[in-house]
Coordinates of C-alpha atoms and ligand atoms in Angstrom, one line a residue:
X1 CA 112.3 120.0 105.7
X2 CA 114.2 122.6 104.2
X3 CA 114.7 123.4 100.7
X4 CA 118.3 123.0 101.0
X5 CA 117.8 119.1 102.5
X6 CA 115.6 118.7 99.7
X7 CA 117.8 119.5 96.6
X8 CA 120.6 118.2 99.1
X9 CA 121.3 114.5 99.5
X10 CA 118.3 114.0 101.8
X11 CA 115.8 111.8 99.5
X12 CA 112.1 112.4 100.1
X13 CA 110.6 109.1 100.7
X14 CA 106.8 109.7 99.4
X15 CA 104.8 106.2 100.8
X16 CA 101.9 105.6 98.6
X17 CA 100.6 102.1 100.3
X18 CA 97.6 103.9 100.7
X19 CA 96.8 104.7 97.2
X20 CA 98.9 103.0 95.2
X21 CA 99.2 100.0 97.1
X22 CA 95.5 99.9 98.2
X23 CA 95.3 99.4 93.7
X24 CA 96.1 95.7 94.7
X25 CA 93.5 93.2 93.8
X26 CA 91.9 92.4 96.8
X27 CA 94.1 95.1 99.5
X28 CA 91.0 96.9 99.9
X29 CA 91.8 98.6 103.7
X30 CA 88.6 99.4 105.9
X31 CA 88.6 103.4 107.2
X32 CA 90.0 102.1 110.6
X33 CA 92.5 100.2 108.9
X34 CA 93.8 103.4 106.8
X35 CA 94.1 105.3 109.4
X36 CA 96.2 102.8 111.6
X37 CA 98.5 102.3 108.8
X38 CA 99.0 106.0 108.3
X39 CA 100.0 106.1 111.9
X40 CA 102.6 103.2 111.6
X41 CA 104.0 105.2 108.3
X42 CA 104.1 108.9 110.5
X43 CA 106.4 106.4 113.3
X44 CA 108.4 105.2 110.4
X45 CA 109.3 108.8 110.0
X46 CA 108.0 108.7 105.9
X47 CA 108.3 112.3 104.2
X48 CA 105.3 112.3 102.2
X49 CA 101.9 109.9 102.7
X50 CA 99.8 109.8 99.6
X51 CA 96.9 109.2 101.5
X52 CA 94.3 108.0 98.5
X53 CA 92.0 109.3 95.6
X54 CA 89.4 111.6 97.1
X55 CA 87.2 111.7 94.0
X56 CA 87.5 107.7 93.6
X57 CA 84.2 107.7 96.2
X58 CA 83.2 109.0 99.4
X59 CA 85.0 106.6 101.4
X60 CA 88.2 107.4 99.9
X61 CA 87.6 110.7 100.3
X62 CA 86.7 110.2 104.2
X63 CA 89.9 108.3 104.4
X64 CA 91.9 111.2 102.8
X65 CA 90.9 113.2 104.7
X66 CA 91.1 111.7 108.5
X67 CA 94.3 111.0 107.9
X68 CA 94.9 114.7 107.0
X69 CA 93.5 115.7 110.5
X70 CA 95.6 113.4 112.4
X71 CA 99.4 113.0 110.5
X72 CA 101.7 115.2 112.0
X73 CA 105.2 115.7 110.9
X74 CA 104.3 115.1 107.4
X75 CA 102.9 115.8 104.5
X76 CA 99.5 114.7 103.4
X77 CA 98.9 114.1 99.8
X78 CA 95.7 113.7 97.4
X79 CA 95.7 111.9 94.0
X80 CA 93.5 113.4 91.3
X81 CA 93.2 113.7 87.9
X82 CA 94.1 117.0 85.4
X83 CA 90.3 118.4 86.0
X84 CA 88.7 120.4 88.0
X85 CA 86.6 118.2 89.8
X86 CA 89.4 115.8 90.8
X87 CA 91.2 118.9 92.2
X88 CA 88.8 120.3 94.0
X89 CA 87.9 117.3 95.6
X90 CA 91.7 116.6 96.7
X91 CA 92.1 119.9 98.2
X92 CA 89.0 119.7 100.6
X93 CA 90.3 116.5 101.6
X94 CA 93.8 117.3 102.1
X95 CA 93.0 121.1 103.8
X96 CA 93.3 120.1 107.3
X97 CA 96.8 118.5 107.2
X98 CA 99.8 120.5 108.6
X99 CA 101.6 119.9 104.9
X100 CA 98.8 119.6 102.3
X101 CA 99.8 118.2 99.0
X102 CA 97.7 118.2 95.9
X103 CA 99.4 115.5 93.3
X104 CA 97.6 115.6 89.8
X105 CA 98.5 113.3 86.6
X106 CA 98.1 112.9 83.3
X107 CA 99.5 110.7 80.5
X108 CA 101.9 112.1 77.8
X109 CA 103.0 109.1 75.9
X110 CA 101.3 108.8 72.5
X111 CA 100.1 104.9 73.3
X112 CA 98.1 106.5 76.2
X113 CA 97.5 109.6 74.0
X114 CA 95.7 107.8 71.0
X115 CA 94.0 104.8 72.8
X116 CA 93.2 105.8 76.1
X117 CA 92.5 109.7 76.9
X118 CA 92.0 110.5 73.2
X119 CA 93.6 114.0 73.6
X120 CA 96.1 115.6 70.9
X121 CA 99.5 116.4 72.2
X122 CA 98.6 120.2 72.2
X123 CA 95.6 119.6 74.0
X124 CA 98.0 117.8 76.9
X125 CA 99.6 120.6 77.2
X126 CA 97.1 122.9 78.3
X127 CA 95.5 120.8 80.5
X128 CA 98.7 120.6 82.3
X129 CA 98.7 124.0 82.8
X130 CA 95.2 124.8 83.4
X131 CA 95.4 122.1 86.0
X132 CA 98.7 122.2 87.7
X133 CA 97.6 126.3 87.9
X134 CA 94.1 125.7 89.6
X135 CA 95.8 123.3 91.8
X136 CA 97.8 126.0 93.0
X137 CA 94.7 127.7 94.3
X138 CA 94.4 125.2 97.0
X139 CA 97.9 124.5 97.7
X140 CA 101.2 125.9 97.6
X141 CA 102.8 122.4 97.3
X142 CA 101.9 121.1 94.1
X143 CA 103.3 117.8 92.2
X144 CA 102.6 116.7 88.8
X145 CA 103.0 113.2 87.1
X146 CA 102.7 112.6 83.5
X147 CA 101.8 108.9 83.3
X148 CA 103.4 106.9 81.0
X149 CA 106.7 109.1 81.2
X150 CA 109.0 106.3 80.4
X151 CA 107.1 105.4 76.9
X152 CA 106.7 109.1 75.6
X153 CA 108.7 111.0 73.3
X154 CA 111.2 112.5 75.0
X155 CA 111.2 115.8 73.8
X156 CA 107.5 116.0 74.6
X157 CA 107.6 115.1 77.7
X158 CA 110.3 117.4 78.3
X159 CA 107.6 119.9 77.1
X160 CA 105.3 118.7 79.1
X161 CA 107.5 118.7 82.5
X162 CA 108.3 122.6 81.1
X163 CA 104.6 123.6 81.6
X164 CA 103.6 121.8 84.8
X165 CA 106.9 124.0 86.5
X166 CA 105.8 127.0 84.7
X167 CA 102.3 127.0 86.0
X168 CA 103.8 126.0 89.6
X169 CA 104.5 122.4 90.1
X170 CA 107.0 122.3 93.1
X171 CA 107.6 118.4 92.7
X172 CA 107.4 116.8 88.9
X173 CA 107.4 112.9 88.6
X174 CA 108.4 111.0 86.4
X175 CA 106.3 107.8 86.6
X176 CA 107.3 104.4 85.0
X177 CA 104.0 103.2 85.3
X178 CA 104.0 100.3 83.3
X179 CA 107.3 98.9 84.9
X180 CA 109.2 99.1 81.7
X181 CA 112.4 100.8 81.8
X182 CA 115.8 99.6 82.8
X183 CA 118.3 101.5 85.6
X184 CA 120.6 102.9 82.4
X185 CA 117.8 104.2 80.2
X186 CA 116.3 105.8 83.3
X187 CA 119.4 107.1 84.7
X188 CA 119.9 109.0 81.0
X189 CA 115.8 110.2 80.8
X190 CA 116.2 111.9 84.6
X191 CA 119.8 113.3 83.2
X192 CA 118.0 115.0 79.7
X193 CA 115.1 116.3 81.7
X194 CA 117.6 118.3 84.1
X195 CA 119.3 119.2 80.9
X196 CA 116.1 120.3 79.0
X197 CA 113.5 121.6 80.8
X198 CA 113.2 125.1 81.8
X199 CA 113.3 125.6 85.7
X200 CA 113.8 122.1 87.2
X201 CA 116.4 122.6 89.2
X202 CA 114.2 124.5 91.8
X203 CA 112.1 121.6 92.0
X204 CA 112.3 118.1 93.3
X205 CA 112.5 115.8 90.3
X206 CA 110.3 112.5 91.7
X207 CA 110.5 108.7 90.4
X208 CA 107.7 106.2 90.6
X209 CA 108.5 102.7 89.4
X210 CA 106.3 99.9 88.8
X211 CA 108.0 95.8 89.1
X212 CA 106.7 94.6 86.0
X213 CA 110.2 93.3 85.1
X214 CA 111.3 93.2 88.8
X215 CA 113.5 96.4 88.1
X216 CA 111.8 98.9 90.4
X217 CA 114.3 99.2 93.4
X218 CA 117.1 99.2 90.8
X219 CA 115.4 101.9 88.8
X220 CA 114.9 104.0 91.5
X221 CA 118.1 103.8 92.8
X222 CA 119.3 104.4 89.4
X223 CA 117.5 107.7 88.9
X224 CA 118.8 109.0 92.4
X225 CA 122.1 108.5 91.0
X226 CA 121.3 110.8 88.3
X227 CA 119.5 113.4 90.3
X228 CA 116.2 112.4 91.6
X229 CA 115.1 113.5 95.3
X230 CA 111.8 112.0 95.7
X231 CA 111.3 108.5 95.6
X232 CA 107.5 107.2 95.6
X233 CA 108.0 103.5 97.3
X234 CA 105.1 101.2 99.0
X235 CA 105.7 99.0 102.3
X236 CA 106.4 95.3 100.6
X237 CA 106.6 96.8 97.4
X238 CA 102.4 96.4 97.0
X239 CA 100.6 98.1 93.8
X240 CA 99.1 98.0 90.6
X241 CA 100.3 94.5 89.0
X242 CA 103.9 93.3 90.3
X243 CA 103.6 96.3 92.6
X244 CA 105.9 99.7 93.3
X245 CA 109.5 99.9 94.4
X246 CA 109.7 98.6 98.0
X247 CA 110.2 101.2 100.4
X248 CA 111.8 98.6 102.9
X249 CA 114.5 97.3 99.6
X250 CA 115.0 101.7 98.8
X251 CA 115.8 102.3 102.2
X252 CA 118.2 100.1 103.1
X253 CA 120.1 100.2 100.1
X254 CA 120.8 104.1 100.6
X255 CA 121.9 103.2 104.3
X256 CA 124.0 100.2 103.2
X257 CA 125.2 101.7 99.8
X258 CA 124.4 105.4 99.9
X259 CA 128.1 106.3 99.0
X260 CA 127.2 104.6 95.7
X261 CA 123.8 107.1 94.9
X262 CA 125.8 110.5 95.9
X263 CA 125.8 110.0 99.8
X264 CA 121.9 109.8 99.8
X265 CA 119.9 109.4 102.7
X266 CA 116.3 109.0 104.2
X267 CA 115.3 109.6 107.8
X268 CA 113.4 106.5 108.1
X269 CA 113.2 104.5 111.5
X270 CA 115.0 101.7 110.1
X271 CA 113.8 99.5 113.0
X272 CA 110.7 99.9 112.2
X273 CA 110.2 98.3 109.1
X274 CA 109.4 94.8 109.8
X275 CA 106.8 95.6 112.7
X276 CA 105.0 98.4 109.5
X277 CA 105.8 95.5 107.4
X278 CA 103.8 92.6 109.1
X279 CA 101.4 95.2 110.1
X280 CA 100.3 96.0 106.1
X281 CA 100.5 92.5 105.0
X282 CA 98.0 91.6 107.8
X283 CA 95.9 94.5 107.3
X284 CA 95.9 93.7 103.2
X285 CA 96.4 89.8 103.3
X286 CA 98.9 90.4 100.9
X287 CA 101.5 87.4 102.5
X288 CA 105.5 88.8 102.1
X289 CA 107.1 86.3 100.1
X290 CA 110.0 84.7 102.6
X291 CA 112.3 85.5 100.2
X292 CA 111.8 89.1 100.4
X293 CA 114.8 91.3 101.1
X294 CA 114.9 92.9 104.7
X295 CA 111.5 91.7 105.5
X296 CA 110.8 87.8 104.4
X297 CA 110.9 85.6 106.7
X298 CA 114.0 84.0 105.0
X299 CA 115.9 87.1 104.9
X300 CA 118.3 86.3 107.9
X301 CA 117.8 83.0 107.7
X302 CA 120.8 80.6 107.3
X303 CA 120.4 77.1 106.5
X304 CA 124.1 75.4 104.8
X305 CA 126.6 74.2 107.3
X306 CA 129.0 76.4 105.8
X307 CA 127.0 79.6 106.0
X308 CA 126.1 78.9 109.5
X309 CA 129.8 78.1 110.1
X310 CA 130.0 81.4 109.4
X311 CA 128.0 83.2 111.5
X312 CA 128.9 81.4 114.6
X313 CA 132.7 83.1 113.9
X314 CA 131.7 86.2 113.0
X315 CA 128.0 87.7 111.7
X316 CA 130.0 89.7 109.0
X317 CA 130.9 86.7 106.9
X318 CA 127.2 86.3 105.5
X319 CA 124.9 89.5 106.5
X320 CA 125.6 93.0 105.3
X321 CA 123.2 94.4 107.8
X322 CA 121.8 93.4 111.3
X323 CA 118.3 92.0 111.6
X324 CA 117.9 94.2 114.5
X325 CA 118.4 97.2 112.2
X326 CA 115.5 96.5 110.9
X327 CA 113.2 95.4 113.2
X328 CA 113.2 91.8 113.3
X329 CA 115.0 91.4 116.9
X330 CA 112.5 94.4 118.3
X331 CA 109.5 92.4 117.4
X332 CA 110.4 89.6 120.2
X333 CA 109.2 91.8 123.0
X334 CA 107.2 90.0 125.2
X335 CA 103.7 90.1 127.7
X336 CA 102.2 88.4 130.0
X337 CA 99.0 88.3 131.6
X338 CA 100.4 89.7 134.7
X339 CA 101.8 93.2 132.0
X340 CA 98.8 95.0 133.2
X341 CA 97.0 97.9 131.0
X342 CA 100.1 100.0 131.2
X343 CA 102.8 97.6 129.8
X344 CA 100.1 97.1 127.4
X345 CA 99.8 100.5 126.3
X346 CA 103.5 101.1 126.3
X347 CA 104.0 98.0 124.4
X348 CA 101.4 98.8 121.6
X349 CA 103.1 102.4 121.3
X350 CA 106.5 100.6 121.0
X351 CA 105.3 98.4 118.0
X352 CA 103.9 101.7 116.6
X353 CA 99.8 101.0 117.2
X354 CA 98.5 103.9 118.7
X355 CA 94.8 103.6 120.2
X356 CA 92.4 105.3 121.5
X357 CA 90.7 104.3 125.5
X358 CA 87.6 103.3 123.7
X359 CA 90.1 100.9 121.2
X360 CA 93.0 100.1 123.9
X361 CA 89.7 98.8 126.3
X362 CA 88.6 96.1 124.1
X363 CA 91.8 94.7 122.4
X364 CA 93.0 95.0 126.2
X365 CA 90.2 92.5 126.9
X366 CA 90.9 90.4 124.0
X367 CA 94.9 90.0 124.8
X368 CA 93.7 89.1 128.2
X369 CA 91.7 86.1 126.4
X370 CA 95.3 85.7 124.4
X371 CA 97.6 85.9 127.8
X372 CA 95.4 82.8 129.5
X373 CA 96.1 80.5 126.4
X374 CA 98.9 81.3 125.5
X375 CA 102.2 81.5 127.7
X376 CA 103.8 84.4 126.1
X377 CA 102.7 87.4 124.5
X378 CA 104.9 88.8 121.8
X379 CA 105.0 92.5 119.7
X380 CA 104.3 89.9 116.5
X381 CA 100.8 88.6 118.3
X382 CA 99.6 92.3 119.3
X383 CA 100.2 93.6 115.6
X384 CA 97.9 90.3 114.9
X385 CA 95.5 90.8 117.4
X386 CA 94.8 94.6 117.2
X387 CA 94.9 94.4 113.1
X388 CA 92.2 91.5 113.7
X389 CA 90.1 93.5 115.9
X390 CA 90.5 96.8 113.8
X391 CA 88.8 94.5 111.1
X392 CA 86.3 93.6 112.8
X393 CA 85.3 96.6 114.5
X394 CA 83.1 98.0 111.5
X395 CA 79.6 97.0 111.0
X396 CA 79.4 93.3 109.5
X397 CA 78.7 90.0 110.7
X398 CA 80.5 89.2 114.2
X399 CA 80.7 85.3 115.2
X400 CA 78.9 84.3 117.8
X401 CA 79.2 80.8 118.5
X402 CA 80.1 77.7 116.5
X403 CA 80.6 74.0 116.2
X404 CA 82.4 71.4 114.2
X405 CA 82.2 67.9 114.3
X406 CA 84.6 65.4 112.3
X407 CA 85.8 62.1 112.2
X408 CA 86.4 59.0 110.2
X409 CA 82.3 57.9 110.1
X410 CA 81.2 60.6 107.4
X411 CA 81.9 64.4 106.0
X412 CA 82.3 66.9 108.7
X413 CA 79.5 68.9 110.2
X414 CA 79.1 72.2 111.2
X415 CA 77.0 75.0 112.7
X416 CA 76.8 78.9 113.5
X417 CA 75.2 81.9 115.1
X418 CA 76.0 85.0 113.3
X419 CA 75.7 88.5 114.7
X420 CA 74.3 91.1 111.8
X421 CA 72.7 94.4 111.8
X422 CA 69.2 92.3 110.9
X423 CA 70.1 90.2 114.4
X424 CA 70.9 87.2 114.6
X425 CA 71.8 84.5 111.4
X426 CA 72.1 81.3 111.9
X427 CA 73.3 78.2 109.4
X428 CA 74.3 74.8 109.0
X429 CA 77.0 72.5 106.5
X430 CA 78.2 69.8 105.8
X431 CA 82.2 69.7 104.3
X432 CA 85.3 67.3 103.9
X433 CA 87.1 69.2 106.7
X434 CA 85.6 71.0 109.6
X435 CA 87.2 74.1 108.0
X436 CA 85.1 73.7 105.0
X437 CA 82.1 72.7 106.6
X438 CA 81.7 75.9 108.4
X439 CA 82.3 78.2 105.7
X440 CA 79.0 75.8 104.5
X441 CA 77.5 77.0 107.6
X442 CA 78.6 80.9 107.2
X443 CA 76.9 81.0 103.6
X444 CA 73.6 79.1 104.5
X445 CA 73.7 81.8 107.6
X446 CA 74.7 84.9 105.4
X447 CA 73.2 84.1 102.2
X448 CA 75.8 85.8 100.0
X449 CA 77.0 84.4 97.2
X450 CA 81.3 83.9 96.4
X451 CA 83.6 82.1 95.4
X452 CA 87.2 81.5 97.3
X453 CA 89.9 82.4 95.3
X454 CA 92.7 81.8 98.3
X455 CA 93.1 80.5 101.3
X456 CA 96.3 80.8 104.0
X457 CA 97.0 79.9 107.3
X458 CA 100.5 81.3 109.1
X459 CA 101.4 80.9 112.5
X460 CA 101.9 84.2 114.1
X461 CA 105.0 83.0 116.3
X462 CA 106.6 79.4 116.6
X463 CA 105.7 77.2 119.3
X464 CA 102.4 75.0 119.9
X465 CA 100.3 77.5 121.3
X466 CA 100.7 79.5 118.1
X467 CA 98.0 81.8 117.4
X468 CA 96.7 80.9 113.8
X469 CA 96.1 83.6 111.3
X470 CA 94.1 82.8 108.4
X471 CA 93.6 85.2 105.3
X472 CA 91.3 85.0 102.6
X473 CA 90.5 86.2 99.5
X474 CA 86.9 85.7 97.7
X475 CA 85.3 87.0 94.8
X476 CA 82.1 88.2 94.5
X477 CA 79.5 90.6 92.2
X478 CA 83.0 90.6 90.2
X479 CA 85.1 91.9 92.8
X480 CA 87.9 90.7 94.6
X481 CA 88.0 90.4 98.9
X482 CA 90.4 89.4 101.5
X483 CA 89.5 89.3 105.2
X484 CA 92.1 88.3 108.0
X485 CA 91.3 86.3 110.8
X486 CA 93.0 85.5 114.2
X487 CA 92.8 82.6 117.0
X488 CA 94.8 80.0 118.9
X489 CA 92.1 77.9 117.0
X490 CA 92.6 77.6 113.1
X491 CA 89.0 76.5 112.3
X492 CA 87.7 79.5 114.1
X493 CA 90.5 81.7 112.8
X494 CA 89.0 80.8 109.3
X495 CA 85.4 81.5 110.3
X496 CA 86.5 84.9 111.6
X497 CA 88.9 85.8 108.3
X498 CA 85.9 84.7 105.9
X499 CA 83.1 86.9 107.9
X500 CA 85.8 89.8 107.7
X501 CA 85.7 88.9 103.9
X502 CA 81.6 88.7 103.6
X503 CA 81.6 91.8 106.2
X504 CA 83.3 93.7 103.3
X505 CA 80.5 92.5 100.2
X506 CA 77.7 93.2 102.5
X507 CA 79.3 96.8 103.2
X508 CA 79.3 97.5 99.4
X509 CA 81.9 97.8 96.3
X510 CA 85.4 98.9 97.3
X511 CA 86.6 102.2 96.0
X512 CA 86.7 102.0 92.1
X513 CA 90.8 102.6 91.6
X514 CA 92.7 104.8 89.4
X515 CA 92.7 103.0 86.1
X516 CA 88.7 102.2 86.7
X517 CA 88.5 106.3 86.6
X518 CA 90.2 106.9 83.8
X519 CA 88.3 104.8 81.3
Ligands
KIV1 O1 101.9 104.4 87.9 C1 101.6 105.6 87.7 O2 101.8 106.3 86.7 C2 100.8 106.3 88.8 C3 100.5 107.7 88.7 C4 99.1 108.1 89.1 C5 101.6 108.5 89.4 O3 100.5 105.6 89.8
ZN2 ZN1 101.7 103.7 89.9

């Protein structure tokens, strides 16, 4: 990108799903799963991909920096706090990408000041210096967030903005991490920092909004109005809390209603948001509410007589945009058994999977399975099936056979062989459903103790042979897991989404996140 698109009306779209997103109670994403969402987000033709926290733990920093390797046409970004350690470890895991991006933070309201980091504001300052400075000795491209923006002085924070450009910040954000401003206030902070500080109009001023009050997209939108170029988003809007601005809800609003935000523009695939969309809430089991704009369910759904009146004359009457413009008509392709491994392939690449032989040989097998049960084949069942099998793959307990038995008579029955890297488990329960019985069966078998917080069960497509996908979410040694599960069978697609789960306990504790670092 050139530095004229970037302080033109092109808006860098900076996807933080990975870090950010991955904050979510219970999004935790296995290594596999990273790396096939960071492929789905390079397809979706994202700017920036904040790709984790390297010195969170080792297999954040692994993650980081895999996904360095492979992204091209992008830029690969590491989280890290203002100290040396943080940095360092952010720039070995970010060297190998074509772009590399160090991004490094640190509060500069006086609520974070006094209670959390304990730091004077003086004492701020040089940090932000020292740190944005050694940064530099890693990377050219440099950003800098002071947490907290939205709730510090003003003045301050224009201070602190001041120093982070000196010392060679090429990107500043200006975070509103607890999700409390509004789109006026915001629009007049990002308007007094170009006014005030020293040397921001040869960088990209950056916005990062948190939902809190459900006014992230607006926010964002509001700040681009007044200036901003980077916007830091997350696929279905996923994050700490109420989550980040949605990239799908920032995206189409500058191609609907650009004109309004200064002509601005993103180069994102716009038909490929739902297929990224379904693709991360599988991978995370965080469901998409129906309602959701551009990608629920509902979205282009139209139920009155009078709406649907409407559309039969003339699509214009009741949608501002096309649900093929977005994806949702691109997801009906369709296979059958008879597609062969080519059509497969092509198919997979077309949804935006991309996998190696090793990969594409066993989910080939498995949609063979699929093809003989079920009549047709669609893009929305092989985002399913290969997210179900990326799952899986890792080390963890693998299902080998089971059994159910209900009826009227008594409770339900159940049994199962387990596959673990000990050999073989096996267990028995007894339940009031044959879905409950055999989670029975899985503990007795696994021996791990949790509790299940939430259970869901979707169809992947309409129609009776539906596959069923089940997600979970259980907590245990005070941690929070979800596991996804797929099968034309919903009592095995629970089985399958609960070992996914238990895989990820007996693996270990999930990366600590951000706010568990800073305390
Ligand atoms: O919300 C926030 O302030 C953050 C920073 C680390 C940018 O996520
Ligand atoms: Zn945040």
């Amino acid at each position: 990108m050139t530095d004229a698109e970037v302080r033109g009306e092109r808006i860098v779209v900076f996807d933080t799903t990975l870090r950010d997103g991955e904050q979510s109670p219970g999004a935790t994403l296995t290594a596999d799963e990273k790396l096939e969402v960071a492929d789905a987000l390079v397809q979706l033709g994202v700017d920036v991909i904040e790709a984790g926290f390297p010195a969170a733990s080792p297999g954040d920093f692994e993650a980081v920096r895999a996904i360095a390797e492979r992204a091209k046409g992008t830029t690969v970004a590491g989280l890290a706090r203002a100290i040396e350690g943080d940095i360092e470890r952010a720039a070995q895991a970010v060297k190998g990408a074509e772009s590399p991006r160090i991004h490094t933070f640190i509060s500069s309201s006086d609520i974070h000041l006094t209670h959390q980091i304990r730091m004077s504001r003086e004492d701020v300052l040089e940090r932000v210096t020292a740190s944005v400075a050694y940064a530099k000795k890693f990377t050219s491209d440099v950003e800098f967030s002071a947490m907290d923006a939205t709730r510090s002085d003003h003045e301050y924070l224009a201070r602190v903005f001041g120093r982070a450009i000196a010392a060679g910040a090429t990107t500043i954000n200006v975070p509103d991490t607890v999700g409390y401003t509004t789109p006026g206030e915001f629009a007049a902070l990002i308007a007094f920092l170009r006014d005030r500080v020293p040397g921001i109009n040869d960088v990209v001023i950056s916005v990062h909004c948190h939902d809190d009050l459900g006014m992230a997209t607006a926010n964002t939108l509001a700040a681009i109005g007044a200036g901003a170029r980077q916007a830091e988003v997350t696929i279905n809007g996923i994050g700490e809390r109420a989550g980040n601005t949605s990239l799908e809800e920032l995206v189409m609003a500058l191609a609907i209603r650009g004109a309004e935000f200064g002509g601005a523009t993103t180069r994102v695939e716009t038909e490929r948001l739902v297929p990224t969309s379904r693709l991360v809430s599988t991978l995370t089991g965080l469901q998409v509410q129906a309602n959701k704009a551009i990608v629920g369910a509902n979205a282009f759904a139209h139920e009155s007589g009078i709406h649907q009146d409407g559309m039969l004359k003339n699509r214009t009457t009741f949608e501002i945009m096309s649900p093929t413009d977005v994806g949702w008509e691109g997801t009906k392709l369709v296979l059958g058994k008879h597609s062969g491994r080519a059509g497969f392939r092509s198919t997979l690449a077309e949804v935006g999977l991309r996998l190696d032989d090793d990969q594409l040989n066993a989910a080939y097998q498995r949609f063979l399975v699929l093809a003989d049960r079920k009549k047709s084949v669609t893009a929305a069942d092989l985002v399913a099936l290969v997210s179900d099998y990326l799952g899986a793959a890792e080390d963890g307990f693998e299902l080998v056979r089971w059994n159910a038995s209900i009826g009227s008579a008594g409770p339900a029955t159940a049994s199962v062989v387990l596959r673990s890297g000990v050999g073989d488990l096996v267990g028995d329960g007894e339940g009031n459903g044959a879905v409950n019985a055999l989670l029975q069966a899985i503990d007795a078998a696994t021996g791990l103790e949790c509790e299940l917080e939430n259970y869901q069960v979707e169809a992947v497509t309409p129609g009776e042979d539906a596959q069923g996908q089940v997600t979970v979410r259980i907590r245990a040694n005070e941690r929070v897991f979800s596991g996804h599960g797929l099968a034309t069978d919903v009592v095995e697609a629970s089985a399958r989404a609960y070992l996914a789960a238990l895989s990820k306990v007996e693996r270990g504790a999930p990366a600590a996140t951000v706010s568990d670092q800073l305390v």
